[in-house]
PDB file of N, CA and C in Angstrom:
ATOM      1  N   MET A  21      17.980  11.011  -8.833  1.00  0.00           N
ATOM      2  CA  MET A  21      17.646   9.765  -8.180  1.00  0.00           C
ATOM      3  C   MET A  21      18.491   8.650  -8.806  1.00  0.00           C
ATOM      4  N   GLU A  22      19.000   7.756  -7.988  1.00  0.00           N
ATOM      5  CA  GLU A  22      19.873   6.687  -8.451  1.00  0.00           C
ATOM      6  C   GLU A  22      19.068   5.436  -8.768  1.00  0.00           C
ATOM      7  N   ASP A  23      19.470   4.715  -9.798  1.00  0.00           N
ATOM      8  CA  ASP A  23      18.809   3.472 -10.153  1.00  0.00           C
ATOM      9  C   ASP A  23      19.139   2.411  -9.105  1.00  0.00           C
ATOM     10  N   ILE A  24      18.184   1.499  -8.865  1.00  0.00           N
ATOM     11  CA  ILE A  24      18.395   0.443  -7.875  1.00  0.00           C
ATOM     12  C   ILE A  24      18.117  -0.907  -8.516  1.00  0.00           C
ATOM     13  N   GLU A  25      18.642  -1.936  -7.900  1.00  0.00           N
ATOM     14  CA  GLU A  25      18.386  -3.283  -8.388  1.00  0.00           C
ATOM     15  C   GLU A  25      16.962  -3.685  -8.027  1.00  0.00           C
ATOM     16  N   LEU A  26      16.349  -4.507  -8.860  1.00  0.00           N
ATOM     17  CA  LEU A  26      14.981  -4.964  -8.652  1.00  0.00           C
ATOM     18  C   LEU A  26      14.834  -5.634  -7.281  1.00  0.00           C
ATOM     19  N   ALA A  27      15.805  -6.427  -6.878  1.00  0.00           N
ATOM     20  CA  ALA A  27      15.741  -7.098  -5.577  1.00  0.00           C
ATOM     21  C   ALA A  27      15.670  -6.082  -4.439  1.00  0.00           C
ATOM     22  N   ASP A  28      16.406  -4.972  -4.563  1.00  0.00           N
ATOM     23  CA  ASP A  28      16.376  -3.929  -3.537  1.00  0.00           C
ATOM     24  C   ASP A  28      15.018  -3.247  -3.494  1.00  0.00           C
ATOM     25  N   LEU A  29      14.393  -3.038  -4.657  1.00  0.00           N
ATOM     26  CA  LEU A  29      13.060  -2.454  -4.710  1.00  0.00           C
ATOM     27  C   LEU A  29      12.059  -3.333  -3.969  1.00  0.00           C
ATOM     28  N   LEU A  30      12.091  -4.627  -4.240  1.00  0.00           N
ATOM     29  CA  LEU A  30      11.158  -5.548  -3.596  1.00  0.00           C
ATOM     30  C   LEU A  30      11.418  -5.652  -2.095  1.00  0.00           C
ATOM     31  N   THR A  31      12.691  -5.600  -1.692  1.00  0.00           N
ATOM     32  CA  THR A  31      13.025  -5.607  -0.262  1.00  0.00           C
ATOM     33  C   THR A  31      12.456  -4.369   0.420  1.00  0.00           C
ATOM     34  N   SER A  32      12.587  -3.214  -0.223  1.00  0.00           N
ATOM     35  CA  SER A  32      12.048  -1.971   0.329  1.00  0.00           C
ATOM     36  C   SER A  32      10.529  -2.014   0.398  1.00  0.00           C
ATOM     37  N   LEU A  33       9.889  -2.555  -0.637  1.00  0.00           N
ATOM     38  CA  LEU A  33       8.439  -2.680  -0.641  1.00  0.00           C
ATOM     39  C   LEU A  33       7.973  -3.565   0.509  1.00  0.00           C
ATOM     40  N   ARG A  34       8.645  -4.692   0.715  1.00  0.00           N
ATOM     41  CA  ARG A  34       8.312  -5.599   1.816  1.00  0.00           C
ATOM     42  C   ARG A  34       8.436  -4.882   3.159  1.00  0.00           C
ATOM     43  N   SER A  35       9.485  -4.107   3.311  1.00  0.00           N
ATOM     44  CA  SER A  35       9.712  -3.361   4.547  1.00  0.00           C
ATOM     45  C   SER A  35       8.610  -2.326   4.777  1.00  0.00           C
ATOM     46  N   GLU A  36       8.211  -1.623   3.717  1.00  0.00           N
ATOM     47  CA  GLU A  36       7.159  -0.604   3.834  1.00  0.00           C
ATOM     48  C   GLU A  36       5.812  -1.231   4.190  1.00  0.00           C
ATOM     49  N   ILE A  37       5.509  -2.389   3.608  1.00  0.00           N
ATOM     50  CA  ILE A  37       4.258  -3.080   3.937  1.00  0.00           C
ATOM     51  C   ILE A  37       4.269  -3.505   5.401  1.00  0.00           C
ATOM     52  N   ASN A  38       5.389  -4.016   5.862  1.00  0.00           N
ATOM     53  CA  ASN A  38       5.491  -4.425   7.262  1.00  0.00           C
ATOM     54  C   ASN A  38       5.349  -3.216   8.187  1.00  0.00           C
ATOM     55  N   ARG A  39       5.948  -2.089   7.814  1.00  0.00           N
ATOM     56  CA  ARG A  39       5.840  -0.876   8.621  1.00  0.00           C
ATOM     57  C   ARG A  39       4.395  -0.392   8.683  1.00  0.00           C
ATOM     58  N   ALA A  40       3.677  -0.460   7.553  1.00  0.00           N
ATOM     59  CA  ALA A  40       2.266  -0.067   7.530  1.00  0.00           C
ATOM     60  C   ALA A  40       1.438  -0.979   8.430  1.00  0.00           C
ATOM     61  N   ARG A  41       1.746  -2.267   8.425  1.00  0.00           N
ATOM     62  CA  ARG A  41       1.030  -3.225   9.272  1.00  0.00           C
ATOM     63  C   ARG A  41       1.239  -2.907  10.741  1.00  0.00           C
ATOM     64  N   ILE A  42       2.480  -2.627  11.112  1.00  0.00           N
ATOM     65  CA  ILE A  42       2.805  -2.314  12.507  1.00  0.00           C
ATOM     66  C   ILE A  42       2.170  -0.990  12.922  1.00  0.00           C
ATOM     67  N   ASN A  43       2.236   0.021  12.034  1.00  0.00           N
ATOM     68  CA  ASN A  43       1.656   1.328  12.344  1.00  0.00           C
ATOM     69  C   ASN A  43       0.145   1.272  12.503  1.00  0.00           C
ATOM     70  N   ALA A  44      -0.517   0.292  11.883  1.00  0.00           N
ATOM     71  CA  ALA A  44      -1.974   0.204  11.925  1.00  0.00           C
ATOM     72  C   ALA A  44      -2.498  -0.445  13.210  1.00  0.00           C
ATOM     73  N   ALA A  45      -1.611  -1.068  13.973  1.00  0.00           N
ATOM     74  CA  ALA A  45      -2.049  -1.738  15.203  1.00  0.00           C
ATOM     75  C   ALA A  45      -2.773  -0.742  16.101  1.00  0.00           C
ATOM     76  N   GLY A  46      -3.979  -1.099  16.509  1.00  0.00           N
ATOM     77  CA  GLY A  46      -4.754  -0.255  17.407  1.00  0.00           C
ATOM     78  C   GLY A  46      -5.542   0.855  16.740  1.00  0.00           C
ATOM     79  N   GLU A  47      -5.409   1.010  15.435  1.00  0.00           N
ATOM     80  CA  GLU A  47      -6.151   2.049  14.719  1.00  0.00           C
ATOM     81  C   GLU A  47      -7.582   1.582  14.445  1.00  0.00           C
ATOM     82  N   ASP A  48      -8.532   2.533  14.421  1.00  0.00           N
ATOM     83  CA  ASP A  48      -9.920   2.201  14.103  1.00  0.00           C
ATOM     84  C   ASP A  48     -10.102   1.892  12.624  1.00  0.00           C
ATOM     85  N   VAL A  49      -9.427   2.617  11.756  1.00  0.00           N
ATOM     86  CA  VAL A  49      -9.540   2.400  10.312  1.00  0.00           C
ATOM     87  C   VAL A  49      -8.233   1.809   9.822  1.00  0.00           C
ATOM     88  N   ARG A  50      -8.325   0.597   9.284  1.00  0.00           N
ATOM     89  CA  ARG A  50      -7.157  -0.092   8.745  1.00  0.00           C
ATOM     90  C   ARG A  50      -7.555  -0.769   7.455  1.00  0.00           C
ATOM     91  N   PHE A  51      -6.599  -1.310   6.705  1.00  0.00           N
ATOM     92  CA  PHE A  51      -6.857  -1.861   5.381  1.00  0.00           C
ATOM     93  C   PHE A  51      -6.258  -3.248   5.233  1.00  0.00           C
ATOM     94  N   ARG A  52      -6.860  -4.035   4.352  1.00  0.00           N
ATOM     95  CA  ARG A  52      -6.320  -5.348   3.982  1.00  0.00           C
ATOM     96  C   ARG A  52      -5.697  -5.211   2.602  1.00  0.00           C
ATOM     97  N   ILE A  53      -4.522  -5.755   2.420  1.00  0.00           N
ATOM     98  CA  ILE A  53      -3.864  -5.708   1.110  1.00  0.00           C
ATOM     99  C   ILE A  53      -4.279  -6.949   0.333  1.00  0.00           C
ATOM    100  N   ASN A  54      -4.997  -6.745  -0.759  1.00  0.00           N
ATOM    101  CA  ASN A  54      -5.388  -7.867  -1.601  1.00  0.00           C
ATOM    102  C   ASN A  54      -4.337  -8.123  -2.676  1.00  0.00           C
ATOM    103  N   SER A  55      -3.885  -7.055  -3.329  1.00  0.00           N
ATOM    104  CA  SER A  55      -2.838  -7.216  -4.323  1.00  0.00           C
ATOM    105  C   SER A  55      -2.067  -5.911  -4.457  1.00  0.00           C
ATOM    106  N   ILE A  56      -0.872  -6.032  -4.975  1.00  0.00           N
ATOM    107  CA  ILE A  56       0.001  -4.889  -5.215  1.00  0.00           C
ATOM    108  C   ILE A  56       0.391  -4.962  -6.683  1.00  0.00           C
ATOM    109  N   ASP A  57       0.024  -3.945  -7.433  1.00  0.00           N
ATOM    110  CA  ASP A  57       0.343  -3.918  -8.850  1.00  0.00           C
ATOM    111  C   ASP A  57       1.401  -2.855  -9.096  1.00  0.00           C
ATOM    112  N   LEU A  58       2.517  -3.261  -9.668  1.00  0.00           N
ATOM    113  CA  LEU A  58       3.612  -2.352  -9.984  1.00  0.00           C
ATOM    114  C   LEU A  58       3.862  -2.370 -11.482  1.00  0.00           C
ATOM    115  N   GLU A  59       4.092  -1.216 -12.042  1.00  0.00           N
ATOM    116  CA  GLU A  59       4.563  -1.128 -13.416  1.00  0.00           C
ATOM    117  C   GLU A  59       5.848  -0.321 -13.360  1.00  0.00           C
ATOM    118  N   ILE A  60       6.946  -0.968 -13.674  1.00  0.00           N
ATOM    119  CA  ILE A  60       8.252  -0.327 -13.539  1.00  0.00           C
ATOM    120  C   ILE A  60       9.030  -0.445 -14.838  1.00  0.00           C
ATOM    121  N   GLN A  61       9.922   0.479 -15.035  1.00  0.00           N
ATOM    122  CA  GLN A  61      10.814   0.427 -16.189  1.00  0.00           C
ATOM    123  C   GLN A  61      12.143  -0.115 -15.686  1.00  0.00           C
ATOM    124  N   VAL A  62      12.598  -1.189 -16.298  1.00  0.00           N
ATOM    125  CA  VAL A  62      13.848  -1.816 -15.881  1.00  0.00           C
ATOM    126  C   VAL A  62      14.822  -1.853 -17.042  1.00  0.00           C
ATOM    127  N   GLU A  63      16.076  -1.866 -16.691  1.00  0.00           N
ATOM    128  CA  GLU A  63      17.134  -2.057 -17.666  1.00  0.00           C
ATOM    129  C   GLU A  63      17.748  -3.411 -17.369  1.00  0.00           C
ATOM    130  N   VAL A  64      17.802  -4.245 -18.371  1.00  0.00           N
ATOM    131  CA  VAL A  64      18.360  -5.586 -18.217  1.00  0.00           C
ATOM    132  C   VAL A  64      19.790  -5.526 -18.701  1.00  0.00           C
ATOM    133  N   GLU A  65      20.712  -5.882 -17.830  1.00  0.00           N
ATOM    134  CA  GLU A  65      22.133  -5.795 -18.143  1.00  0.00           C
ATOM    135  C   GLU A  65      22.758  -7.174 -18.044  1.00  0.00           C
ATOM    136  N   LYS A  66      23.381  -7.595 -19.118  1.00  0.00           N
ATOM    137  CA  LYS A  66      24.094  -8.872 -19.127  1.00  0.00           C
ATOM    138  C   LYS A  66      25.519  -8.602 -18.677  1.00  0.00           C
ATOM    139  N   THR A  67      25.923  -9.302 -17.626  1.00  0.00           N
ATOM    140  CA  THR A  67      27.274  -9.105 -17.113  1.00  0.00           C
ATOM    141  C   THR A  67      28.152 -10.275 -17.530  1.00  0.00           C
ATOM    142  N   GLY A  68      29.416  -9.993 -17.726  1.00  0.00           N
ATOM    143  CA  GLY A  68      30.339 -11.030 -18.149  1.00  0.00           C
ATOM    144  C   GLY A  68      31.511 -11.180 -17.209  1.00  0.00           C
ATOM    145  N   GLU A  69      31.542 -10.351 -16.168  1.00  0.00           N
ATOM    146  CA  GLU A  69      32.634 -10.462 -15.206  1.00  0.00           C
ATOM    147  C   GLU A  69      32.417 -11.680 -14.307  1.00  0.00           C
ATOM    148  N   GLY A  70      33.337 -11.918 -13.381  1.00  0.00           N
ATOM    149  CA  GLY A  70      33.339 -13.030 -12.429  1.00  0.00           C
ATOM    150  C   GLY A  70      32.044 -13.822 -12.324  1.00  0.00           C
ATOM    151  N   ASN A  71      30.973 -13.199 -11.857  1.00  0.00           N
ATOM    152  CA  ASN A  71      29.681 -13.870 -11.731  1.00  0.00           C
ATOM    153  C   ASN A  71      28.810 -13.494 -12.921  1.00  0.00           C
ATOM    154  N   ALA A  72      29.037 -14.155 -14.033  1.00  0.00           N
ATOM    155  CA  ALA A  72      28.271 -13.847 -15.244  1.00  0.00           C
ATOM    156  C   ALA A  72      26.796 -14.086 -14.992  1.00  0.00           C
ATOM    157  N   GLY A  73      25.956 -13.227 -15.529  1.00  0.00           N
ATOM    158  CA  GLY A  73      24.516 -13.372 -15.362  1.00  0.00           C
ATOM    159  C   GLY A  73      23.792 -12.152 -15.869  1.00  0.00           C
ATOM    160  N   VAL A  74      22.571 -11.981 -15.388  1.00  0.00           N
ATOM    161  CA  VAL A  74      21.725 -10.874 -15.798  1.00  0.00           C
ATOM    162  C   VAL A  74      21.306 -10.105 -14.559  1.00  0.00           C
ATOM    163  N   LYS A  75      21.324  -8.769 -14.647  1.00  0.00           N
ATOM    164  CA  LYS A  75      20.865  -7.917 -13.559  1.00  0.00           C
ATOM    165  C   LYS A  75      19.724  -7.060 -14.061  1.00  0.00           C
ATOM    166  N   PHE A  76      18.761  -6.805 -13.182  1.00  0.00           N
ATOM    167  CA  PHE A  76      17.636  -5.939 -13.487  1.00  0.00           C
ATOM    168  C   PHE A  76      17.778  -4.675 -12.647  1.00  0.00           C
ATOM    169  N   TRP A  77      17.860  -3.524 -13.311  1.00  0.00           N
ATOM    170  CA  TRP A  77      17.969  -2.228 -12.646  1.00  0.00           C
ATOM    171  C   TRP A  77      16.665  -1.482 -12.837  1.00  0.00           C
ATOM    172  N   VAL A  78      16.060  -1.014 -11.747  1.00  0.00           N
ATOM    173  CA  VAL A  78      14.854  -0.194 -11.833  1.00  0.00           C
ATOM    174  C   VAL A  78      15.310   1.224 -12.130  1.00  0.00           C
ATOM    175  N   LEU A  79      14.767   1.810 -13.196  1.00  0.00           N
ATOM    176  CA  LEU A  79      15.179   3.141 -13.608  1.00  0.00           C
ATOM    177  C   LEU A  79      14.390   4.203 -12.875  1.00  0.00           C
ATOM    178  N   SER A  80      15.059   5.275 -12.523  1.00  0.00           N
ATOM    179  CA  SER A  80      14.367   6.413 -11.924  1.00  0.00           C
ATOM    180  C   SER A  80      13.525   7.087 -12.998  1.00  0.00           C
ATOM    181  N   ALA A  81      12.562   7.886 -12.583  1.00  0.00           N
ATOM    182  CA  ALA A  81      11.659   8.542 -13.528  1.00  0.00           C
ATOM    183  C   ALA A  81      12.453   9.307 -14.582  1.00  0.00           C
ATOM    184  N   GLY A  82      12.250   8.955 -15.826  1.00  0.00           N
ATOM    185  CA  GLY A  82      12.909   9.642 -16.929  1.00  0.00           C
ATOM    186  C   GLY A  82      14.395   9.370 -17.041  1.00  0.00           C
ATOM    187  N   GLY A  83      14.909   8.459 -16.231  1.00  0.00           N
ATOM    188  CA  GLY A  83      16.346   8.228 -16.225  1.00  0.00           C
ATOM    189  C   GLY A  83      16.776   7.058 -17.066  1.00  0.00           C
ATOM    190  N   LYS A  84      18.006   7.087 -17.476  1.00  0.00           N
ATOM    191  CA  LYS A  84      18.620   5.967 -18.190  1.00  0.00           C
ATOM    192  C   LYS A  84      20.033   5.819 -17.677  1.00  0.00           C
ATOM    193  N   ARG A  85      20.427   4.571 -17.458  1.00  0.00           N
ATOM    194  CA  ARG A  85      21.790   4.293 -17.021  1.00  0.00           C
ATOM    195  C   ARG A  85      22.647   4.022 -18.240  1.00  0.00           C
ATOM    196  N   ALA A  86      23.902   4.418 -18.137  1.00  0.00           N
ATOM    197  CA  ALA A  86      24.846   4.055 -19.186  1.00  0.00           C
ATOM    198  C   ALA A  86      25.382   2.673 -18.849  1.00  0.00           C
ATOM    199  N   ALA A  87      25.111   1.705 -19.700  1.00  0.00           N
ATOM    200  CA  ALA A  87      25.560   0.348 -19.426  1.00  0.00           C
ATOM    201  C   ALA A  87      25.820  -0.387 -20.737  1.00  0.00           C
ATOM    202  N   LYS A  88      26.755  -1.320 -20.693  1.00  0.00           N
ATOM    203  CA  LYS A  88      27.048  -2.139 -21.860  1.00  0.00           C
ATOM    204  C   LYS A  88      26.008  -3.252 -21.956  1.00  0.00           C
ATOM    205  N   SER A  89      25.643  -3.622 -23.156  1.00  0.00           N
ATOM    206  CA  SER A  89      24.725  -4.730 -23.406  1.00  0.00           C
ATOM    207  C   SER A  89      23.454  -4.631 -22.563  1.00  0.00           C
ATOM    208  N   ALA A  90      22.843  -3.467 -22.511  1.00  0.00           N
ATOM    209  CA  ALA A  90      21.635  -3.296 -21.708  1.00  0.00           C
ATOM    210  C   ALA A  90      20.448  -2.982 -22.599  1.00  0.00           C
ATOM    211  N   GLN A  91      19.277  -3.468 -22.191  1.00  0.00           N
ATOM    212  CA  GLN A  91      18.040  -3.173 -22.885  1.00  0.00           C
ATOM    213  C   GLN A  91      17.025  -2.704 -21.853  1.00  0.00           C
ATOM    214  N   THR A  92      16.174  -1.744 -22.238  1.00  0.00           N
ATOM    215  CA  THR A  92      15.163  -1.219 -21.330  1.00  0.00           C
ATOM    216  C   THR A  92      13.822  -1.872 -21.627  1.00  0.00           C
ATOM    217  N   HIS A  93      13.109  -2.278 -20.574  1.00  0.00           N
ATOM    218  CA  HIS A  93      11.818  -2.944 -20.696  1.00  0.00           C
ATOM    219  C   HIS A  93      10.863  -2.393 -19.646  1.00  0.00           C
ATOM    220  N   VAL A  94       9.572  -2.459 -19.929  1.00  0.00           N
ATOM    221  CA  VAL A  94       8.554  -2.155 -18.934  1.00  0.00           C
ATOM    222  C   VAL A  94       8.076  -3.493 -18.393  1.00  0.00           C
ATOM    223  N   VAL A  95       8.088  -3.624 -17.078  1.00  0.00           N
ATOM    224  CA  VAL A  95       7.699  -4.863 -16.419  1.00  0.00           C
ATOM    225  C   VAL A  95       6.487  -4.581 -15.544  1.00  0.00           C
ATOM    226  N   LYS A  96       5.475  -5.425 -15.643  1.00  0.00           N
ATOM    227  CA  LYS A  96       4.300  -5.314 -14.786  1.00  0.00           C
ATOM    228  C   LYS A  96       4.326  -6.485 -13.818  1.00  0.00           C
ATOM    229  N   LEU A  97       4.297  -6.173 -12.533  1.00  0.00           N
ATOM    230  CA  LEU A  97       4.284  -7.200 -11.497  1.00  0.00           C
ATOM    231  C   LEU A  97       2.976  -7.104 -10.739  1.00  0.00           C
ATOM    232  N   SER A  98       2.321  -8.217 -10.529  1.00  0.00           N
ATOM    233  CA  SER A  98       1.142  -8.271  -9.680  1.00  0.00           C
ATOM    234  C   SER A  98       1.495  -9.179  -8.517  1.00  0.00           C
ATOM    235  N   LEU A  99       1.582  -8.593  -7.335  1.00  0.00           N
ATOM    236  CA  LEU A  99       2.027  -9.322  -6.154  1.00  0.00           C
ATOM    237  C   LEU A  99       0.880  -9.473  -5.179  1.00  0.00           C
ATOM    238  N   THR A 100       0.880 -10.553  -4.438  1.00  0.00           N
ATOM    239  CA  THR A 100      -0.058 -10.737  -3.338  1.00  0.00           C
ATOM    240  C   THR A 100       0.759 -10.806  -2.062  1.00  0.00           C
ATOM    241  N   ALA A 101       0.453  -9.921  -1.132  1.00  0.00           N
ATOM    242  CA  ALA A 101       1.186  -9.898   0.129  1.00  0.00           C
ATOM    243  C   ALA A 101       0.638 -10.990   1.039  1.00  0.00           C
ATOM    244  N   GLU A 102       1.545 -11.783   1.626  1.00  0.00           N
ATOM    245  CA  GLU A 102       1.123 -12.826   2.558  1.00  0.00           C
ATOM    246  C   GLU A 102       2.187 -13.054   3.604  1.00  0.00           C
ATOM    247  N   THR A 103       1.771 -13.664   4.696  1.00  0.00           N
ATOM    248  CA  THR A 103       2.704 -13.982   5.780  1.00  0.00           C
ATOM    249  C   THR A 103       3.499 -15.229   5.399  1.00  0.00           C
ATOM    250  N   ALA A 104       4.480 -15.575   6.216  1.00  0.00           N
ATOM    251  CA  ALA A 104       5.275 -16.782   5.977  1.00  0.00           C
ATOM    252  C   ALA A 104       4.382 -18.028   5.992  1.00  0.00           C
ATOM    253  N   ALA A 105       3.263 -17.962   6.723  1.00  0.00           N
ATOM    254  CA  ALA A 105       2.332 -19.090   6.796  1.00  0.00           C
ATOM    255  C   ALA A 105       1.365 -19.113   5.612  1.00  0.00           C
ATOM    256  N   GLY A 106       1.440 -18.105   4.744  1.00  0.00           N
ATOM    257  CA  GLY A 106       0.559 -18.050   3.582  1.00  0.00           C
ATOM    258  C   GLY A 106      -0.736 -17.303   3.830  1.00  0.00           C
ATOM    259  N   ASP A 107      -0.880 -16.675   4.992  1.00  0.00           N
ATOM    260  CA  ASP A 107      -2.079 -15.896   5.295  1.00  0.00           C
ATOM    261  C   ASP A 107      -1.970 -14.510   4.682  1.00  0.00           C
ATOM    262  N   PRO A 108      -3.118 -13.871   4.347  1.00  0.00           N
ATOM    263  CA  PRO A 108      -3.058 -12.520   3.793  1.00  0.00           C
ATOM    264  C   PRO A 108      -2.519 -11.529   4.816  1.00  0.00           C
ATOM    265  N   ILE A 109      -1.828 -10.509   4.321  1.00  0.00           N
ATOM    266  CA  ILE A 109      -1.327  -9.442   5.189  1.00  0.00           C
ATOM    267  C   ILE A 109      -2.484  -8.517   5.496  1.00  0.00           C
ATOM    268  N   LYS A 110      -2.629  -8.186   6.761  1.00  0.00           N
ATOM    269  CA  LYS A 110      -3.675  -7.255   7.153  1.00  0.00           C
ATOM    270  C   LYS A 110      -3.034  -6.020   7.751  1.00  0.00           C
ATOM    271  N   THR A 111      -3.397  -4.890   7.214  1.00  0.00           N
ATOM    272  CA  THR A 111      -3.099  -3.649   7.903  1.00  0.00           C
ATOM    273  C   THR A 111      -4.416  -3.175   8.496  1.00  0.00           C
ATOM    274  N   SER A 112      -5.328  -4.170   8.683  1.00  0.00           N
ATOM    275  CA  SER A 112      -6.645  -3.858   9.231  1.00  0.00           C
ATOM    276  C   SER A 112      -7.250  -5.068   9.898  1.00  0.00           C
ATOM    277  N   ASP A 113      -8.278  -4.810  10.679  1.00  0.00           N
ATOM    278  CA  ASP A 113      -9.168  -5.870  11.114  1.00  0.00           C
ATOM    279  C   ASP A 113     -10.174  -6.046   9.982  1.00  0.00           C
ATOM    280  N   ASP A 114     -10.757  -7.212   9.864  1.00  0.00           N
ATOM    281  CA  ASP A 114     -11.747  -7.416   8.818  1.00  0.00           C
ATOM    282  C   ASP A 114     -13.057  -6.786   9.266  1.00  0.00           C
ATOM    283  N   VAL A 115     -13.346  -5.591   8.760  1.00  0.00           N
ATOM    284  CA  VAL A 115     -14.551  -4.869   9.168  1.00  0.00           C
ATOM    285  C   VAL A 115     -15.677  -5.067   8.164  1.00  0.00           C
ATOM    286  N   SER A 116     -15.483  -5.863   7.125  1.00  0.00           N
ATOM    287  CA  SER A 116     -16.531  -6.033   6.123  1.00  0.00           C
ATOM    288  C   SER A 116     -17.797  -6.617   6.740  1.00  0.00           C
ATOM    289  N   SER A 117     -17.646  -7.522   7.717  1.00  0.00           N
ATOM    290  CA  SER A 117     -18.840  -8.101   8.347  1.00  0.00           C
ATOM    291  C   SER A 117     -19.586  -7.036   9.133  1.00  0.00           C
ATOM    292  N   LEU A 118     -18.864  -6.068   9.722  1.00  0.00           N
ATOM    293  CA  LEU A 118     -19.523  -5.003  10.460  1.00  0.00           C
ATOM    294  C   LEU A 118     -20.263  -4.066   9.512  1.00  0.00           C
ATOM    295  N   LEU A 119     -19.701  -3.827   8.323  1.00  0.00           N
ATOM    296  CA  LEU A 119     -20.331  -2.933   7.359  1.00  0.00           C
ATOM    297  C   LEU A 119     -21.586  -3.541   6.763  1.00  0.00           C
ATOM    298  N   ASN A 120     -21.640  -4.871   6.699  1.00  0.00           N
ATOM    299  CA  ASN A 120     -22.802  -5.551   6.112  1.00  0.00           C
ATOM    300  C   ASN A 120     -23.943  -5.734   7.101  1.00  0.00           C
ATOM    301  N   GLU A 121     -23.690  -5.468   8.379  1.00  0.00           N
ATOM    302  CA  GLU A 121     -24.747  -5.601   9.382  1.00  0.00           C
ATOM    303  C   GLU A 121     -25.626  -4.369   9.345  1.00  0.00           C
ATOM    304  N   GLY A 122     -26.884  -4.532   9.724  1.00  0.00           N
ATOM    305  CA  GLY A 122     -27.785  -3.393   9.879  1.00  0.00           C
ATOM    306  C   GLY A 122     -28.283  -2.951   8.617  1.00  0.00           C
TER     307      GLY A 122
END
């Protein structure tokens, strides 16, 4: 498995959440995403070429990249999925009120 940049990981995660939301349309059982907790191992690489800066590479399971001036860290991200308007992402209808009835 190849290491990917942190930005690519988050882009893929966003795409997967959107796909789950679309796939849930019309389903009887759906879910609301309250939070997404990720614990990932990243390698921080300081670059000195043209666009000097820092890059974060997500490491594959058990993998290590060969890189100059790199350090490996464990990063914990707690994300809340929301729409552009700031509303929560739903892969469900809110059925909690139905479950509390009766």
